[in-house]
Amino acid sequence: MSRNADDLAALIRGRAGDAPVALGLILGSGLGHLSRAIDGVAIPYADLPGFPHAGVSGHTPELVVGDLEGTRVAVFGGRAHYYESGRPDAMRLPLEVLKALGAERLIATNAAGSLTRDIPPGGLMLLNDHINFSGTNPLIGEPSDARFVPLTEAHDSGMREGLKAAAEAEGIPLPEGVYAWFSGPTFETPAEIRAIRILGADAVGMSTVPEVILARFLGMRVAAISTITNMGAGMAAEEISHAQTKAMAPLGAAKLETILRRYLRNTA
Ligand code: HPA
């Protein structure tokens, strides 16, 4: 853990209080409004030296630390993507800070394209595994042997069970599937979508996998949920765009909030 992460955790505790954080939450494109549900303190990333600028529209670059359904959470209103800087480890410092604040669990959310008609736009998908199709890895350059992280259980089965039980109790479908990480920032070609479908992916997106890897490296348990904003390129007549992502994400966001609240109540 870097010195900087401990210093930033101390700064955050100074503003938000000393109680340890139990769970971190990363909000994807168009899901930022969830942080307003937290009874807590918002700290702009600009006040946290070394935090990414998270400059993608549809993200709110602030960290909110506080209470959600009886659990102390730290909510990242936006993330840094690999395609913004070319650095796959752009989220390393924020996740080190999360760990330093005490978090043992991380839930990452994202907006994604669906590769299966069974999971249409407006729905959610719980990641049960992922395919790193980007050719890079956030632990490249990490010198310690800790870099050889096993990813067999990257998506924690206990957390997945808890999230599925919460979804079921709320009557919200939460199918599981495999998420493929493409670097972005372009959307995929139809040929890439056909290829990754054959390789076993159910959804595609430009984020989350680096954070899952980093969180496992740091010893946190992780689960991730996609809000499906569109069908993959070539699978529907409609043109894919970031505007569409931002317009469609709130449909899934309401369901996501309901599931998360129930999950936190059940595990508090
Ligand atoms: N591809 C990649 N990222 C995405 C998509 C997509 O179709 N939809 C939302 N984010």
Coordinates of C-alpha atoms and ligand atoms in Angstrom, one line a residue:
M1 CA 0.0 0.0 0.0
S2 CA 1.5 3.3 -1.0
R3 CA 2.2 6.1 1.6
N4 CA -0.1 8.3 -0.5
A5 CA -3.1 5.9 0.0
D6 CA -2.6 6.0 3.8
D7 CA -2.4 9.8 3.7
L8 CA -5.5 10.1 1.6
A9 CA -7.4 7.7 3.9
A10 CA -6.4 9.9 6.8
L11 CA -7.7 13.0 5.0
I12 CA -11.0 11.2 4.2
R13 CA -11.4 10.1 7.8
G14 CA -10.8 13.6 8.9
R15 CA -13.8 14.8 6.9
A16 CA -16.1 11.8 7.0
G17 CA -15.3 10.3 10.4
D18 CA -13.2 7.4 11.7
A19 CA -15.7 4.5 11.4
P20 CA -14.2 1.9 9.1
V21 CA -15.8 1.5 5.7
A22 CA -17.3 -2.0 5.1
L23 CA -17.9 -1.8 1.3
G24 CA -16.9 0.2 -1.7
L25 CA -19.2 0.9 -4.6
I26 CA -18.1 2.1 -8.0
L27 CA -20.8 3.8 -10.1
G28 CA -20.7 3.4 -13.9
S29 CA -21.9 5.7 -16.7
G30 CA -25.3 7.2 -15.9
L31 CA -25.5 5.6 -12.4
G32 CA -24.0 8.6 -10.6
H33 CA -27.2 9.6 -8.9
L34 CA -27.0 6.6 -6.6
S35 CA -24.4 8.5 -4.5
R36 CA -27.1 11.0 -3.5
A37 CA -28.9 8.1 -1.7
I38 CA -26.0 8.0 0.8
D39 CA -26.3 9.8 4.1
G40 CA -22.7 11.0 4.3
V41 CA -19.9 13.4 3.2
A42 CA -19.0 14.0 -0.4
I43 CA -15.4 14.7 -1.2
P44 CA -14.6 15.9 -4.8
Y45 CA -11.8 13.9 -6.4
A46 CA -10.1 17.3 -7.0
D47 CA -9.5 17.4 -3.2
L48 CA -7.8 14.0 -3.3
P49 CA -4.3 14.4 -4.9
G50 CA -3.6 11.6 -7.3
F51 CA -7.2 10.6 -7.8
P52 CA -8.2 10.4 -11.5
H53 CA -10.1 13.2 -13.0
A54 CA -12.8 10.7 -14.2
G55 CA -13.5 13.0 -17.1
V56 CA -16.2 11.0 -18.8
S57 CA -19.6 12.7 -19.0
G58 CA -22.2 10.8 -17.1
H59 CA -19.8 10.3 -14.2
T60 CA -19.6 12.5 -11.0
P61 CA -16.0 12.8 -9.8
E62 CA -16.5 12.6 -6.1
L63 CA -16.2 10.1 -3.3
V64 CA -19.1 9.9 -0.9
V65 CA -18.5 8.2 2.5
G66 CA -21.5 7.5 4.7
D67 CA -24.3 5.2 5.6
L68 CA -26.5 3.2 3.2
E69 CA -29.0 0.8 4.8
G70 CA -27.0 0.4 7.9
T71 CA -23.7 -0.3 6.1
R72 CA -20.8 2.2 6.0
V73 CA -20.0 2.6 2.3
A74 CA -17.5 4.6 0.2
V75 CA -19.1 5.4 -3.2
F76 CA -17.0 6.4 -6.2
G77 CA -19.2 8.6 -8.3
G78 CA -17.0 8.0 -11.3
R79 CA -14.1 5.8 -12.4
A80 CA -11.0 6.4 -14.5
H81 CA -11.0 4.2 -17.7
Y82 CA -8.0 2.8 -19.4
Y83 CA -8.9 4.6 -22.6
E84 CA -8.7 8.0 -20.8
S85 CA -5.0 7.8 -20.1
G86 CA -3.6 4.6 -21.5
R87 CA -3.0 3.5 -17.9
P88 CA -4.7 0.2 -17.0
D89 CA -3.9 0.9 -13.3
A90 CA -5.6 4.3 -13.2
M91 CA -7.9 3.1 -10.4
R92 CA -5.1 1.6 -8.3
L93 CA -4.8 4.5 -5.9
P94 CA -8.6 4.9 -5.3
L95 CA -8.8 1.2 -4.5
E96 CA -5.8 1.3 -2.2
V97 CA -7.5 4.1 -0.4
L98 CA -10.7 2.1 -0.2
K99 CA -8.7 -0.8 1.3
A100 CA -7.0 1.6 3.7
L101 CA -10.4 2.9 4.9
G102 CA -11.2 -0.7 5.9
A103 CA -13.3 -2.1 3.0
E104 CA -13.3 -5.8 2.6
R105 CA -15.8 -5.8 -0.3
L106 CA -16.2 -4.0 -3.6
I107 CA -19.2 -3.8 -5.8
A108 CA -18.5 -2.4 -9.3
T109 CA -21.2 -1.3 -11.6
N110 CA -21.0 -0.4 -15.3
A111 CA -23.0 0.2 -18.4
A112 CA -22.6 -2.5 -21.0
G113 CA -23.8 -3.8 -24.3
S114 CA -25.6 -7.1 -24.3
L115 CA -24.6 -10.1 -26.5
T116 CA -27.6 -12.2 -25.8
R117 CA -31.3 -11.6 -26.5
D118 CA -32.0 -13.1 -23.1
I119 CA -30.7 -9.9 -21.4
P120 CA -32.3 -6.9 -23.2
P121 CA -31.5 -3.2 -22.8
G122 CA -32.9 -1.9 -19.5
G123 CA -32.0 -5.1 -17.7
L124 CA -29.1 -6.0 -15.4
M125 CA -26.4 -8.7 -15.5
L126 CA -24.4 -10.0 -12.6
L127 CA -20.9 -10.9 -13.7
N128 CA -20.0 -14.4 -12.9
D129 CA -16.7 -14.2 -14.8
H130 CA -14.9 -12.0 -17.3
I131 CA -12.7 -12.1 -20.4
N132 CA -9.9 -9.6 -20.5
F133 CA -9.9 -8.8 -24.2
S134 CA -7.9 -5.6 -23.9
G135 CA -4.4 -7.1 -24.1
T136 CA -3.3 -5.2 -21.0
N137 CA -3.5 -5.7 -17.2
P138 CA -3.4 -3.2 -14.3
L139 CA -0.7 -5.2 -12.6
I140 CA 1.9 -5.0 -15.4
G141 CA 4.9 -3.4 -13.7
E142 CA 3.9 -4.5 -10.2
P143 CA 7.3 -5.9 -8.9
S144 CA 6.1 -8.2 -6.1
D145 CA 5.1 -11.8 -6.4
A146 CA 1.7 -10.6 -5.2
R147 CA 1.1 -9.8 -8.9
F148 CA 0.4 -13.4 -9.7
V149 CA -3.2 -13.1 -8.6
P150 CA -5.4 -16.2 -9.1
L151 CA -8.6 -15.1 -10.8
T152 CA -10.5 -18.4 -10.5
E153 CA -12.9 -16.8 -8.0
A154 CA -12.5 -13.2 -9.3
H155 CA -16.2 -12.7 -8.9
D156 CA -17.0 -13.7 -5.3
S157 CA -19.5 -16.5 -5.1
G158 CA -20.8 -15.6 -1.7
M159 CA -21.4 -12.0 -2.7
R160 CA -23.1 -13.2 -5.9
E161 CA -25.4 -15.4 -3.9
G162 CA -26.3 -12.5 -1.6
L163 CA -27.0 -10.2 -4.6
K164 CA -29.1 -12.8 -6.3
A165 CA -31.1 -13.5 -3.2
A166 CA -31.7 -9.7 -2.8
A167 CA -32.8 -9.4 -6.5
E168 CA -35.1 -12.4 -6.1
A169 CA -36.7 -11.0 -2.9
E170 CA -37.4 -7.8 -4.8
G171 CA -38.7 -9.6 -7.9
I172 CA -36.0 -8.1 -10.2
P173 CA -34.4 -10.5 -12.8
L174 CA -30.6 -10.7 -12.2
P175 CA -29.2 -13.1 -14.8
E176 CA -25.5 -14.0 -14.5
G177 CA -23.1 -13.9 -17.4
V178 CA -19.6 -13.3 -18.6
Y179 CA -18.4 -9.7 -19.3
A180 CA -15.7 -9.0 -21.9
W181 CA -13.5 -6.0 -21.4
F182 CA -12.6 -4.1 -24.6
S183 CA -10.3 -1.1 -24.3
G184 CA -12.6 1.5 -25.9
P185 CA -13.1 4.3 -26.4
T186 CA -14.6 3.2 -29.7
F187 CA -17.5 0.9 -29.6
E188 CA -16.8 -2.5 -31.1
T189 CA -17.3 -3.5 -34.7
P190 CA -20.0 -6.1 -35.6
A191 CA -17.2 -8.6 -36.3
E192 CA -15.7 -8.1 -32.9
I193 CA -19.1 -8.6 -31.3
R194 CA -19.6 -11.9 -33.3
A195 CA -16.1 -13.0 -32.3
I196 CA -16.6 -12.4 -28.6
R197 CA -20.0 -14.0 -28.6
I198 CA -18.4 -17.2 -30.0
L199 CA -15.7 -16.9 -27.2
G200 CA -18.4 -17.1 -24.5
A201 CA -19.1 -13.5 -23.5
D202 CA -22.7 -12.3 -22.6
A203 CA -21.9 -8.6 -22.3
V204 CA -19.3 -6.2 -23.4
G205 CA -17.9 -2.9 -22.0
M206 CA -14.9 -0.7 -21.4
S207 CA -14.3 -0.9 -17.7
T208 CA -14.6 -2.9 -14.5
V209 CA -12.1 -5.7 -15.3
P210 CA -9.1 -3.6 -14.1
E211 CA -10.9 -2.8 -10.9
V212 CA -11.8 -6.4 -10.3
I213 CA -8.1 -7.4 -10.8
L214 CA -6.8 -4.6 -8.6
A215 CA -9.4 -5.4 -5.8
R216 CA -8.4 -9.1 -5.8
F217 CA -4.7 -8.0 -5.7
L218 CA -5.5 -5.9 -2.6
G219 CA -7.4 -8.8 -1.0
M220 CA -10.9 -7.5 -1.3
R221 CA -13.9 -9.6 -2.3
V222 CA -15.6 -8.3 -5.5
A223 CA -18.9 -8.5 -7.3
A224 CA -19.9 -6.5 -10.4
I225 CA -23.2 -5.7 -12.1
S226 CA -23.8 -4.3 -15.6
T227 CA -26.8 -2.2 -16.6
I228 CA -27.5 -3.2 -20.1
T229 CA -27.9 -0.1 -22.3
N230 CA -27.9 -1.5 -25.8
M231 CA -27.4 -4.7 -27.9
G232 CA -23.8 -5.2 -29.1
A233 CA -22.8 -3.6 -32.4
G234 CA -24.6 -5.1 -35.3
M235 CA -27.2 -6.9 -33.2
A236 CA -29.9 -4.2 -33.4
A237 CA -30.9 -1.6 -36.0
E238 CA -30.2 1.3 -33.7
E239 CA -26.9 3.2 -33.8
I240 CA -24.8 2.8 -30.6
S241 CA -23.7 6.0 -28.9
H242 CA -22.6 7.3 -25.5
A243 CA -25.8 9.5 -25.5
Q244 CA -27.8 6.2 -25.7
T245 CA -25.7 4.8 -22.8
K246 CA -26.4 7.8 -20.6
A247 CA -30.1 7.8 -21.5
M248 CA -30.6 4.0 -20.9
A249 CA -28.5 3.5 -17.8
P250 CA -31.0 5.2 -15.4
L251 CA -33.5 2.4 -16.3
G252 CA -31.2 -0.2 -14.9
A253 CA -30.0 2.2 -12.1
A254 CA -33.4 2.2 -10.3
K255 CA -33.4 -1.6 -10.2
L256 CA -29.8 -1.7 -9.2
E257 CA -30.4 0.7 -6.2
T258 CA -33.3 -1.5 -5.0
I259 CA -31.1 -4.7 -5.2
L260 CA -28.1 -3.0 -3.5
R261 CA -30.3 -1.6 -0.6
R262 CA -31.8 -5.1 0.0
Y263 CA -28.3 -6.7 -0.2
L264 CA -26.9 -4.2 2.3
R265 CA -29.9 -4.7 4.7
N266 CA -29.4 -8.5 4.5
T267 CA -25.7 -8.4 5.1
A268 CA -25.5 -5.5 7.6
Ligands
HPA1 N1 -19.8 -1.7 -25.9 C1 -18.9 -1.2 -25.0 N2 -19.2 -0.5 -24.0 C2 -20.4 -0.2 -23.8 C3 -21.5 -0.6 -24.6 C4 -21.1 -1.4 -25.8 O1 -22.0 -1.8 -26.6 N3 -22.6 -0.1 -24.1 C5 -22.3 0.6 -23.0 N4 -21.0 0.5 -22.8

